[in-house]
Amino acid sequence: MKFLILVTLFGLSLAQHNPQLKSGRTAIVHLFEWRWADIAAECERFLGPNGFGGVQISPPNEHIIVSSPWRPWWQRYQPISYNLCSRSGSEAELRDMITRCNNVGVNIYVDAVINHMCGSGGGEGTHSSCGSWFSASKKDFPSVPYSSLDFNDNKCKTGSGEIENYNDPYQVRDCRLVGLLDLALEKEYVRGKVADFMNKLIDMGVAGFRVDASKHMWPGDVDTIYRRLNNLNTKWFPSGARPFIFQEVIDLGGEAISAKEYYHLGRVTEFKYGAKLGTVFRKWNGEKLSYTKNWGEGWGFMPDGNAVVFVDNHDNQRGHGAGGASIVTFWDARLYKMAAAYMLAHPYGQARVMSSYRWNRNIVNGKDENDWIGPPSNGDGSTKPVPINADQTCGDGWVCEHRWRQIKNMVIFRNVVNGQPHANWWDNQSNQVAFGRGNRGFIVFNNDDWALDVTLSTGLPGGTYCDVISGQKEGSRCTGKQIQVGSDGRAHFYISNTEEDPFIAIHADSKL
Ligand code: QV4
Ligand code: CA
């Protein structure tokens, strides 16, 4: 009996680690600040056909509207209620998006902000995305409803009511994160409201949640909430499928709270991954690509089955959160494409691709004074649609890294090599490395300041393969480089260090 209970509990929590991706799909993309109508269209015209597995969306619930600074992106991390109208669109548009994405095999993961409501200085009135009245000073949110009884202020022991010391786990969980009114998740009433919110989204068809600020919530509290979540909607998911949970815990080491405390509840964001990958590709601190032979757990990252990995996220691409200066972003496009390709070629973790918008950076003494700027918007603050140019790139300031040929093709590579082991490693003891995935794919990087010129065992069957970085296979020809793999699996690679993209990738489906 005891054993059975253990198996059931373990089974339940393990299930929350499963992203519930549709067969053959492996990567998800964060369409940061996109409107629901644009995401629906993107699922149908691009993500579905190109094998993307899912989309992380920005918080869909009612949020504060901030006028100073003007409509920052971070206003959406200040909830006012669980009504589903946000800067990205209405509840009807959200529902339509979930349905249309699911219908083309693309999952939706919701960014769930459940640790707090708006900032204590958020004022009083109806400056909220659905127009609900609230009062931050009275801690009154009638549209949930939450009242002052539903917040943690009595529990928090710091003088300011703020988190003052990240080495004290009580402060981190019970006090305010940057002034955000901290919900009392130990209360049955609050747990119920949060679970209802998440269950409504599950019933609409979402596949899971990125749980914001998980470090700031007690594992035991969120566990009770996760246990109340419904199974996924059987219109699109197998019966009994559990929602995927991935928790935002920034753990670079050296703090009281570690990612481990959340492993049994779902996956966790592995922030060491992007920080280290950036250091390696920038060749800082004496790091070399050749040292990544044991990339993954060998580098002290969390167990494979727990990790969500990414090169950058919406915080650390603009200096928020953590990861530091080493983080590579679309601003360093050449390095970014290599880092993203490395992540997508490597088997470790559940990969998430970032998709950003451009803003006017204004870096003063290492800090971006414009780190608050919201998505491309009209004068009234409404978010602009994402226009698609004739060459398939995005216009109006939307970067659409996920549409860059090199990244899109590496998402396909990851699908093609899914389940195959890391194999046929080669390095030059510097910054030229190569590895394959069983007999299904092979990738070669040159991040040194001299040419790469070498013959390597690829593990692939003999034949002519199209490089999916400089081009791709179109019909019976390659639009970029061709690689000849001999019947012995060996192939010659030449990559100049001055090439636009100094790396080559080939896979089973890019064979002529
Ligand atoms: C200001 C002062 C405070 C003061 C407060 C009083 O700075 O000292 O107490 O006013 O009201 C914004 C402003 C911030 C302001 C706050 C409250 O930037 O200056 O406080 O609002 O009005 C995002 C942004 C934050 C933003 C927040 C809410 O990054 O700048 O704060 O949204 O709008 C830690 C956490 C981790 C977190 C990371 C950023 O462990 O969980 O910091 N990451 C997630 C999200 C992130 C989001 C939040 C958490 C909060 O990924 O985007 O913060 O939901 O590492
Ligand atoms: Ca908290």
Coordinates of C-alpha atoms and ligand atoms in Angstrom, one line a residue:
M1 CA 0.0 0.0 0.0
K2 CA 2.7 2.4 1.0
F3 CA 4.5 1.5 -2.2
L4 CA 1.4 2.1 -4.3
I5 CA 0.9 5.6 -2.7
L6 CA 4.6 6.4 -3.4
V7 CA 4.2 5.3 -7.0
T8 CA 1.1 7.3 -7.4
L9 CA 2.6 10.4 -6.0
F10 CA 5.8 10.0 -7.9
G11 CA 3.9 9.3 -11.1
L12 CA 1.8 12.4 -10.6
S13 CA 4.8 14.7 -10.2
L14 CA 6.8 13.1 -13.0
A15 CA 3.8 13.7 -15.3
Q16 CA 4.1 17.4 -14.7
H17 CA 7.7 17.2 -16.2
N18 CA 6.3 16.1 -19.6
P19 CA 5.7 18.9 -22.0
Q20 CA 3.0 16.9 -23.8
L21 CA 4.5 17.8 -27.2
K22 CA 2.8 16.3 -30.2
S23 CA 4.7 13.5 -31.8
G24 CA 8.0 14.4 -33.5
R25 CA 8.1 17.9 -32.0
T26 CA 10.7 18.9 -29.5
A27 CA 11.2 22.7 -29.1
I28 CA 9.1 25.5 -27.8
V29 CA 9.3 29.2 -28.6
H30 CA 8.5 32.2 -26.4
L31 CA 6.6 34.7 -28.5
F32 CA 7.2 37.5 -26.0
E33 CA 4.5 40.1 -26.0
W34 CA 2.8 38.9 -29.2
R35 CA -0.9 39.4 -29.7
W36 CA -3.1 36.3 -29.6
A37 CA -4.3 37.0 -33.1
D38 CA -0.7 37.0 -34.4
I39 CA 0.2 33.8 -32.5
A40 CA -2.8 32.0 -33.9
A41 CA -1.7 33.0 -37.4
E42 CA 1.9 32.1 -36.7
C43 CA 0.9 28.6 -35.5
E44 CA -1.0 28.0 -38.8
R45 CA 1.4 29.5 -41.3
F46 CA 4.8 28.9 -39.6
L47 CA 5.1 27.0 -36.3
G48 CA 2.9 24.0 -37.2
P49 CA 4.5 23.5 -40.7
N50 CA 8.0 23.9 -39.3
G51 CA 7.7 21.4 -36.5
F52 CA 7.7 23.8 -33.5
G53 CA 6.1 22.0 -30.5
G54 CA 4.7 24.9 -28.5
V55 CA 4.5 28.5 -27.6
Q56 CA 5.1 30.2 -24.3
I57 CA 2.7 33.2 -24.2
S58 CA 2.9 36.4 -22.2
P59 CA 0.6 36.5 -19.1
P60 CA -3.0 36.4 -20.4
N61 CA -4.7 37.7 -17.3
E62 CA -5.7 41.3 -16.4
H63 CA -2.7 43.5 -15.5
I64 CA -2.0 47.0 -14.4
I65 CA -1.5 49.7 -17.1
V66 CA 1.5 51.8 -16.3
S67 CA 1.9 55.3 -17.8
S68 CA 5.3 56.2 -16.3
P69 CA 7.3 54.8 -17.9
W70 CA 4.9 54.5 -20.9
R71 CA 3.4 51.0 -21.1
P72 CA 6.5 49.0 -20.1
W73 CA 6.5 45.3 -21.0
W74 CA 6.7 44.5 -17.2
Q75 CA 3.3 45.9 -16.5
R76 CA 2.0 42.4 -17.4
Y77 CA 3.9 41.0 -14.4
Q78 CA 1.5 43.0 -12.1
P79 CA -1.8 41.2 -12.0
I80 CA -5.1 42.9 -11.2
S81 CA -7.4 40.0 -11.6
Y82 CA -7.7 36.6 -13.4
N83 CA -10.0 38.0 -16.1
L84 CA -8.5 37.0 -19.4
C85 CA -8.1 40.4 -21.1
S86 CA -4.6 41.7 -21.6
R87 CA -2.4 43.7 -23.8
S88 CA -2.3 40.7 -26.2
G89 CA -6.1 40.6 -26.6
S90 CA -9.4 39.5 -25.3
E91 CA -10.6 36.2 -23.9
A92 CA -12.3 35.4 -27.2
E93 CA -9.0 36.0 -29.0
L94 CA -7.1 33.9 -26.5
R95 CA -9.6 31.0 -26.9
D96 CA -9.4 31.2 -30.7
M97 CA -5.6 31.1 -30.5
I98 CA -5.5 28.1 -28.2
T99 CA -7.9 26.3 -30.5
R100 CA -6.1 27.1 -33.7
C101 CA -2.7 26.3 -32.4
N102 CA -3.8 23.0 -30.9
N103 CA -5.5 22.2 -34.3
V104 CA -2.1 22.3 -36.0
G105 CA -0.2 20.4 -33.3
V106 CA 1.3 23.4 -31.5
N107 CA 0.9 23.6 -27.7
I108 CA 0.3 26.7 -25.7
Y109 CA 2.1 27.3 -22.3
V110 CA 0.8 30.1 -20.2
D111 CA 3.1 32.4 -18.2
A112 CA 1.3 32.2 -14.8
V113 CA 1.9 35.1 -12.4
I114 CA 0.6 33.7 -9.1
N115 CA 3.1 34.9 -6.5
H116 CA 1.8 38.5 -6.3
M117 CA -0.6 41.1 -7.6
C118 CA 0.5 44.7 -8.6
G119 CA 3.2 46.8 -6.9
S120 CA 2.3 48.5 -3.6
G121 CA 2.7 51.8 -5.4
G122 CA 0.2 50.9 -8.1
G123 CA -2.4 53.4 -7.1
E124 CA -6.2 53.1 -7.2
G125 CA -8.6 53.3 -10.1
T126 CA -9.4 51.4 -13.3
H127 CA -6.0 51.6 -15.1
S128 CA -6.1 47.9 -15.8
S129 CA -6.3 45.9 -19.0
C130 CA -10.0 44.9 -18.5
G131 CA -10.9 48.2 -16.8
S132 CA -11.5 46.6 -13.4
W133 CA -11.3 48.9 -10.4
F134 CA -8.6 48.1 -7.8
S135 CA -6.7 49.7 -5.0
A136 CA -3.1 48.8 -4.4
S137 CA -2.8 50.8 -1.2
K138 CA -5.9 49.1 0.3
K139 CA -4.8 45.7 -1.2
D140 CA -8.3 45.5 -2.7
F141 CA -8.8 43.6 -5.9
P142 CA -12.6 43.1 -6.2
S143 CA -12.4 41.4 -9.5
V144 CA -10.8 38.3 -8.0
P145 CA -11.8 39.1 -5.2
Y146 CA -8.7 39.5 -3.0
S147 CA -8.7 41.8 0.1
S148 CA -5.9 42.8 2.5
L149 CA -6.5 39.5 4.3
D150 CA -5.1 37.6 1.3
F151 CA -1.6 39.0 1.4
N152 CA 1.5 38.0 3.3
D153 CA 2.4 41.2 5.0
N154 CA 2.0 39.8 8.5
K155 CA 4.3 36.9 7.7
C156 CA 7.1 39.0 6.3
K157 CA 9.6 40.0 9.0
T158 CA 11.7 42.6 7.2
G159 CA 11.4 46.3 8.2
S160 CA 10.6 47.4 4.7
G161 CA 8.3 44.6 3.9
E162 CA 10.6 43.9 0.9
I163 CA 12.9 41.0 0.3
E164 CA 16.1 42.4 1.6
N165 CA 18.3 39.4 1.8
Y166 CA 18.2 36.5 -0.7
N167 CA 20.1 34.3 1.8
D168 CA 17.0 34.2 4.0
P169 CA 14.5 31.8 2.5
Y170 CA 11.6 33.2 4.7
Q171 CA 12.1 36.7 3.3
V172 CA 12.3 35.4 -0.3
R173 CA 9.0 33.6 0.1
D174 CA 7.0 35.8 2.4
C175 CA 8.1 39.3 1.6
R176 CA 7.6 41.5 -1.4
L177 CA 9.6 41.1 -4.6
V178 CA 10.3 44.6 -5.9
G179 CA 7.3 46.0 -4.0
L180 CA 4.8 43.5 -5.6
L181 CA 2.0 42.7 -3.2
D182 CA 2.7 39.1 -2.0
L183 CA -0.1 36.6 -2.0
A184 CA -0.7 34.4 1.0
L185 CA -0.5 31.1 -0.8
E186 CA -0.9 29.2 2.4
K187 CA -4.5 30.3 2.5
E188 CA -7.1 27.8 1.2
Y189 CA -9.0 30.7 -0.3
V190 CA -6.0 32.0 -2.3
R191 CA -5.0 28.6 -3.5
G192 CA -8.5 28.0 -4.7
K193 CA -8.6 31.3 -6.7
V194 CA -5.2 30.5 -8.3
A195 CA -6.2 26.9 -9.1
D196 CA -9.5 28.1 -10.7
F197 CA -7.6 30.5 -12.9
M198 CA -5.2 27.8 -14.1
N199 CA -8.0 25.3 -14.5
K200 CA -10.0 27.6 -16.7
L201 CA -7.0 27.9 -19.0
I202 CA -6.5 24.1 -19.0
D203 CA -10.1 23.6 -19.9
M204 CA -9.6 26.0 -22.8
G205 CA -6.9 23.7 -24.1
V206 CA -3.5 25.0 -22.8
A207 CA -0.8 22.3 -22.3
G208 CA 0.9 23.8 -19.2
F209 CA 2.4 26.7 -17.4
R210 CA 5.7 28.6 -16.9
V211 CA 5.3 29.5 -13.3
D212 CA 6.6 33.0 -12.7
A213 CA 8.7 33.8 -9.6
S214 CA 8.6 30.2 -8.3
K215 CA 11.5 30.9 -6.0
H216 CA 9.2 33.3 -4.1
M217 CA 6.6 30.6 -3.4
W218 CA 7.0 27.8 -0.9
P219 CA 7.2 24.4 -2.7
G220 CA 4.6 23.0 -0.4
D221 CA 2.1 25.8 -1.3
V222 CA 2.5 25.4 -5.1
D223 CA 2.4 21.6 -4.7
T224 CA -1.2 21.8 -3.3
I225 CA -2.2 24.1 -6.2
Y226 CA -0.6 21.8 -8.9
R227 CA -2.4 18.8 -7.4
R228 CA -5.7 20.5 -7.9
L229 CA -5.1 21.1 -11.6
N230 CA -7.4 19.3 -14.1
N231 CA -6.0 16.9 -16.6
L232 CA -5.5 18.4 -20.1
N233 CA -8.4 18.8 -22.4
T234 CA -9.0 15.5 -24.2
K235 CA -10.0 17.2 -27.4
W236 CA -6.3 17.5 -28.0
F237 CA -4.5 15.5 -25.4
P238 CA -4.5 11.9 -24.3
S239 CA -6.8 11.1 -21.4
G240 CA -5.1 11.5 -18.0
A241 CA -2.4 13.9 -19.4
R242 CA -1.1 16.2 -16.7
P243 CA -0.3 19.9 -17.4
F244 CA 3.3 20.6 -18.0
I245 CA 4.8 22.7 -15.2
F246 CA 8.1 24.6 -15.6
Q247 CA 9.1 26.8 -12.8
E248 CA 11.1 30.0 -12.9
V249 CA 13.8 29.6 -10.3
I250 CA 17.0 31.5 -10.9
D251 CA 19.7 29.5 -9.3
L252 CA 23.2 30.4 -10.3
G253 CA 24.5 29.0 -7.0
G254 CA 25.3 30.8 -3.8
E255 CA 21.7 31.6 -2.6
A256 CA 19.7 30.0 0.2
I257 CA 17.1 28.7 -2.2
S258 CA 18.1 26.2 -4.8
A259 CA 16.4 24.8 -7.9
K260 CA 16.4 21.3 -6.3
E261 CA 13.6 22.2 -4.0
Y262 CA 11.3 22.3 -7.0
Y263 CA 12.5 19.3 -9.0
H264 CA 9.7 17.0 -7.7
L265 CA 7.0 19.5 -8.8
G266 CA 7.9 19.9 -12.4
R267 CA 10.7 21.2 -14.6
V268 CA 12.8 24.2 -13.6
T269 CA 14.4 26.9 -15.7
E270 CA 18.2 26.2 -15.9
F271 CA 19.7 29.7 -15.8
K272 CA 23.3 28.4 -15.6
Y273 CA 22.9 27.1 -19.1
G274 CA 22.6 30.4 -21.0
A275 CA 25.1 32.1 -18.7
K276 CA 27.7 29.4 -19.4
L277 CA 26.9 29.0 -23.0
G278 CA 27.4 32.8 -23.5
T279 CA 30.7 32.7 -21.6
V280 CA 31.9 29.8 -23.8
F281 CA 30.9 31.4 -27.2
R282 CA 32.3 34.8 -26.1
K283 CA 35.5 33.0 -25.0
W284 CA 35.5 34.8 -21.7
N285 CA 37.2 33.5 -18.5
G286 CA 39.4 31.2 -20.6
E287 CA 36.4 29.1 -21.6
K288 CA 36.7 27.1 -24.8
L289 CA 34.1 25.3 -26.9
S290 CA 36.3 22.1 -26.6
Y291 CA 35.5 22.1 -22.9
T292 CA 31.8 21.4 -23.7
K293 CA 32.4 17.7 -24.5
N294 CA 30.5 16.9 -21.3
W295 CA 28.0 19.7 -21.6
G296 CA 24.9 19.3 -19.5
E297 CA 24.9 17.5 -16.2
G298 CA 28.7 17.3 -16.5
W299 CA 28.8 21.1 -16.2
G300 CA 26.9 21.0 -12.9
F301 CA 23.5 21.7 -14.5
M302 CA 20.4 20.1 -13.0
P303 CA 19.3 16.6 -14.1
D304 CA 18.3 16.4 -17.7
G305 CA 14.7 15.5 -17.0
N306 CA 14.2 18.6 -14.9
A307 CA 15.7 21.3 -17.1
V308 CA 14.2 23.8 -19.4
V309 CA 17.1 25.4 -21.3
F310 CA 17.4 28.6 -23.3
V311 CA 20.1 30.9 -24.6
D312 CA 18.4 34.1 -23.2
N313 CA 15.0 35.0 -21.8
H314 CA 12.9 38.1 -21.8
D315 CA 14.5 39.3 -18.5
N316 CA 18.2 38.6 -19.1
Q317 CA 18.2 39.8 -22.7
R318 CA 17.7 43.3 -21.2
G319 CA 19.6 43.1 -17.9
H320 CA 16.7 42.0 -15.7
G321 CA 16.7 38.8 -13.6
A322 CA 20.1 37.0 -13.7
G323 CA 22.7 35.6 -16.0
G324 CA 24.8 38.7 -16.3
A325 CA 26.8 40.2 -19.1
S326 CA 27.7 36.9 -20.8
I327 CA 24.1 36.3 -22.0
V328 CA 24.1 36.2 -25.8
T329 CA 21.0 37.8 -27.6
F330 CA 19.9 38.7 -31.0
W331 CA 21.9 41.9 -30.7
D332 CA 25.0 39.7 -31.2
A333 CA 23.4 37.8 -34.1
R334 CA 26.4 35.9 -35.3
L335 CA 27.2 34.4 -31.9
Y336 CA 23.5 34.0 -31.1
K337 CA 22.8 31.8 -34.1
M338 CA 25.8 29.6 -33.0
A339 CA 24.7 29.4 -29.4
A340 CA 21.1 28.6 -30.4
A341 CA 22.3 25.9 -32.8
Y342 CA 24.4 24.4 -30.1
M343 CA 21.5 24.2 -27.7
L344 CA 19.2 22.8 -30.4
A345 CA 21.7 20.2 -31.5
H346 CA 22.5 19.0 -28.0
P347 CA 20.2 16.5 -26.3
Y348 CA 20.2 18.1 -22.8
G349 CA 17.0 19.6 -21.5
Q350 CA 13.7 20.9 -22.9
A351 CA 14.8 23.6 -25.3
R352 CA 13.0 27.0 -25.5
V353 CA 13.8 29.4 -28.3
M354 CA 13.4 33.2 -27.6
S355 CA 11.5 35.5 -30.0
S356 CA 12.0 39.2 -29.2
Y357 CA 11.2 42.7 -30.4
R358 CA 13.8 45.4 -30.9
W359 CA 14.0 48.5 -28.7
N360 CA 16.3 51.5 -28.5
R361 CA 18.9 50.4 -26.1
N362 CA 20.6 53.2 -24.1
I363 CA 23.4 51.7 -22.1
V364 CA 24.8 54.0 -19.4
N365 CA 27.5 52.6 -17.2
G366 CA 26.6 49.0 -18.2
K367 CA 22.9 49.4 -17.5
D368 CA 20.2 49.8 -20.2
E369 CA 18.2 52.8 -19.3
N370 CA 15.6 51.7 -21.8
D371 CA 15.2 48.1 -20.4
W372 CA 11.5 48.9 -19.7
I373 CA 10.4 49.6 -23.3
G374 CA 7.3 47.6 -24.3
P375 CA 6.6 45.9 -27.6
P376 CA 6.2 47.8 -30.9
S377 CA 3.1 49.8 -30.2
N378 CA 0.7 52.4 -31.6
G379 CA 0.4 55.8 -30.0
D380 CA -2.4 54.7 -27.7
G381 CA -0.2 51.9 -26.3
S382 CA -1.9 49.1 -28.2
T383 CA 0.5 46.4 -29.5
K384 CA 1.2 46.4 -33.2
P385 CA 0.5 43.3 -35.2
V386 CA 3.5 41.3 -36.5
P387 CA 3.8 41.8 -40.3
I388 CA 5.5 39.2 -42.4
N389 CA 7.8 40.5 -45.1
A390 CA 8.2 38.9 -48.5
D391 CA 11.4 37.2 -47.4
Q392 CA 9.6 35.6 -44.4
T393 CA 11.3 37.9 -41.8
C394 CA 9.1 40.0 -39.6
G395 CA 8.6 43.8 -39.8
D396 CA 7.8 46.7 -37.5
G397 CA 10.6 45.9 -34.9
W398 CA 9.7 42.2 -34.3
V399 CA 12.9 40.3 -34.4
C400 CA 11.4 36.8 -34.9
E401 CA 14.6 34.9 -34.1
H402 CA 12.6 31.7 -34.5
R403 CA 12.1 32.5 -38.2
W404 CA 15.8 33.0 -38.9
R405 CA 16.7 30.2 -41.3
Q406 CA 19.6 28.9 -39.1
I407 CA 17.4 28.7 -36.0
K408 CA 14.3 27.4 -37.8
N409 CA 16.4 24.7 -39.4
M410 CA 17.9 23.7 -36.1
V411 CA 14.5 23.2 -34.6
I412 CA 13.8 20.8 -37.4
F413 CA 17.3 19.2 -36.8
R414 CA 16.3 18.6 -33.1
N415 CA 13.1 16.9 -34.2
V416 CA 15.0 14.7 -36.8
V417 CA 17.6 13.5 -34.2
N418 CA 15.2 13.2 -31.3
G419 CA 16.1 10.3 -29.0
Q420 CA 19.5 9.8 -30.6
P421 CA 22.6 9.8 -28.4
H422 CA 25.3 12.5 -28.4
A423 CA 28.0 10.9 -30.6
N424 CA 31.1 11.2 -32.7
W425 CA 32.5 14.1 -30.6
W426 CA 35.6 15.9 -32.1
D427 CA 37.5 19.0 -31.0
N428 CA 40.7 20.8 -31.8
Q429 CA 41.3 21.5 -28.1
S430 CA 40.3 25.1 -28.8
N431 CA 37.0 26.4 -30.3
Q432 CA 36.4 24.1 -33.1
V433 CA 34.1 21.2 -32.2
A434 CA 31.8 18.8 -33.8
F435 CA 29.3 16.2 -32.6
G436 CA 26.5 14.1 -34.0
R437 CA 23.3 12.5 -32.8
G438 CA 23.4 8.8 -33.5
N439 CA 23.2 8.3 -37.2
R440 CA 20.7 11.1 -37.8
G441 CA 22.5 14.4 -37.6
F442 CA 25.9 16.1 -37.3
I443 CA 27.0 19.6 -36.6
V444 CA 30.4 21.4 -36.8
F445 CA 31.4 24.7 -35.2
N446 CA 34.3 27.0 -35.9
N447 CA 34.6 29.7 -33.2
D448 CA 38.4 30.0 -33.5
D449 CA 40.2 32.8 -35.3
W450 CA 41.4 30.5 -38.0
A451 CA 39.9 28.2 -40.6
L452 CA 38.6 24.7 -39.8
D453 CA 39.7 22.1 -42.3
V454 CA 39.2 18.6 -41.2
T455 CA 37.8 15.2 -42.1
L456 CA 35.5 13.7 -39.5
S457 CA 33.4 10.7 -38.7
T458 CA 29.8 11.8 -38.8
G459 CA 28.0 8.6 -38.1
L460 CA 25.7 9.3 -41.0
P461 CA 25.0 7.0 -44.0
G462 CA 27.0 7.9 -47.1
G463 CA 25.5 10.4 -49.5
T464 CA 25.2 14.1 -50.3
Y465 CA 23.7 16.3 -47.6
C466 CA 22.5 19.9 -47.7
D467 CA 23.9 22.1 -44.9
V468 CA 20.9 23.6 -43.2
I469 CA 22.8 26.7 -41.9
S470 CA 24.1 28.3 -45.2
G471 CA 20.9 27.1 -46.9
Q472 CA 18.7 24.1 -46.9
K473 CA 17.3 21.3 -49.1
E474 CA 14.8 22.5 -51.6
G475 CA 13.4 19.7 -53.8
S476 CA 16.3 17.8 -55.2
R477 CA 19.0 20.5 -54.6
C478 CA 20.8 22.4 -51.8
T479 CA 20.4 26.2 -51.6
G480 CA 23.6 26.4 -49.6
K481 CA 26.7 24.2 -49.1
Q482 CA 26.7 20.5 -49.9
I483 CA 28.5 17.9 -47.8
Q484 CA 29.7 14.6 -49.2
V485 CA 29.6 11.8 -46.6
G486 CA 31.5 8.7 -47.7
S487 CA 30.3 5.1 -47.3
D488 CA 32.6 5.0 -44.2
G489 CA 30.6 7.9 -42.7
R490 CA 33.5 10.3 -43.0
A491 CA 33.2 13.8 -44.5
H492 CA 35.4 16.7 -45.2
F493 CA 34.5 20.1 -43.6
Y494 CA 36.0 23.5 -44.4
I495 CA 34.7 26.5 -42.4
S496 CA 36.5 29.9 -42.7
N497 CA 36.5 31.9 -39.5
T498 CA 35.3 34.9 -41.5
E499 CA 32.1 33.3 -42.8
E500 CA 28.8 34.9 -42.0
D501 CA 27.8 31.7 -40.1
P502 CA 30.9 29.6 -39.2
F503 CA 29.1 26.4 -38.6
I504 CA 27.6 23.6 -40.6
A505 CA 24.7 21.2 -39.8
I506 CA 23.4 18.2 -41.8
H507 CA 20.8 15.6 -40.9
A508 CA 18.8 12.6 -42.3
D509 CA 16.1 14.8 -43.8
S510 CA 18.6 17.1 -45.5
K511 CA 20.1 14.3 -47.6
L512 CA 19.6 14.6 -51.3
Ligands
QV4_1 C1 9.8 49.7 -7.6 C2 11.0 49.8 -6.8 C3 10.9 48.9 -5.6 C4 9.8 49.4 -4.7 C5 8.5 49.4 -5.6 C6 7.3 50.0 -4.8 O1 12.1 49.3 -7.6 O2 12.1 48.9 -4.8 O3 9.6 48.5 -3.7 O4 8.7 50.1 -6.8 O5 6.1 49.8 -5.5 C7 8.7 46.8 -11.8 C8 9.7 47.8 -11.8 C9 10.2 48.0 -10.3 C10 9.1 48.3 -9.4 C11 8.1 47.2 -9.5 C12 6.8 47.4 -8.7 O6 10.8 47.5 -12.6 O7 11.2 49.0 -10.3 O8 9.5 48.4 -8.1 O9 7.6 47.0 -10.9 O10 6.2 48.5 -9.1 C13 9.3 42.1 -14.1 C14 10.4 43.1 -14.2 C15 10.5 43.9 -12.9 C16 9.1 44.6 -12.7 C17 8.1 43.4 -12.5 C18 6.7 43.9 -12.2 O11 11.7 42.4 -14.3 O12 11.5 45.0 -13.1 O13 9.2 45.4 -11.6 O14 8.1 42.7 -13.7 O15 6.3 44.8 -13.2 C19 14.3 37.9 -9.4 C20 13.2 37.0 -9.2 C21 12.6 36.5 -10.5 C22 12.3 37.6 -11.5 C23 13.5 38.4 -11.7 C24 13.3 39.6 -12.6 O16 13.6 35.9 -8.5 O17 11.4 35.7 -10.2 O18 14.0 38.9 -10.4 N1 11.7 37.2 -12.7 C25 10.2 37.1 -13.0 C26 9.8 37.6 -14.4 C27 10.0 39.0 -14.4 C28 9.1 39.7 -13.5 C29 8.8 39.0 -12.3 C30 9.4 37.8 -12.0 C31 7.8 39.6 -11.3 O19 10.5 36.8 -15.3 O20 9.8 39.5 -15.8 O21 9.6 41.0 -13.2 O22 6.6 39.0 -11.8 O23 15.5 37.3 -9.9
CA2 CA 5.8 35.1 -2.1

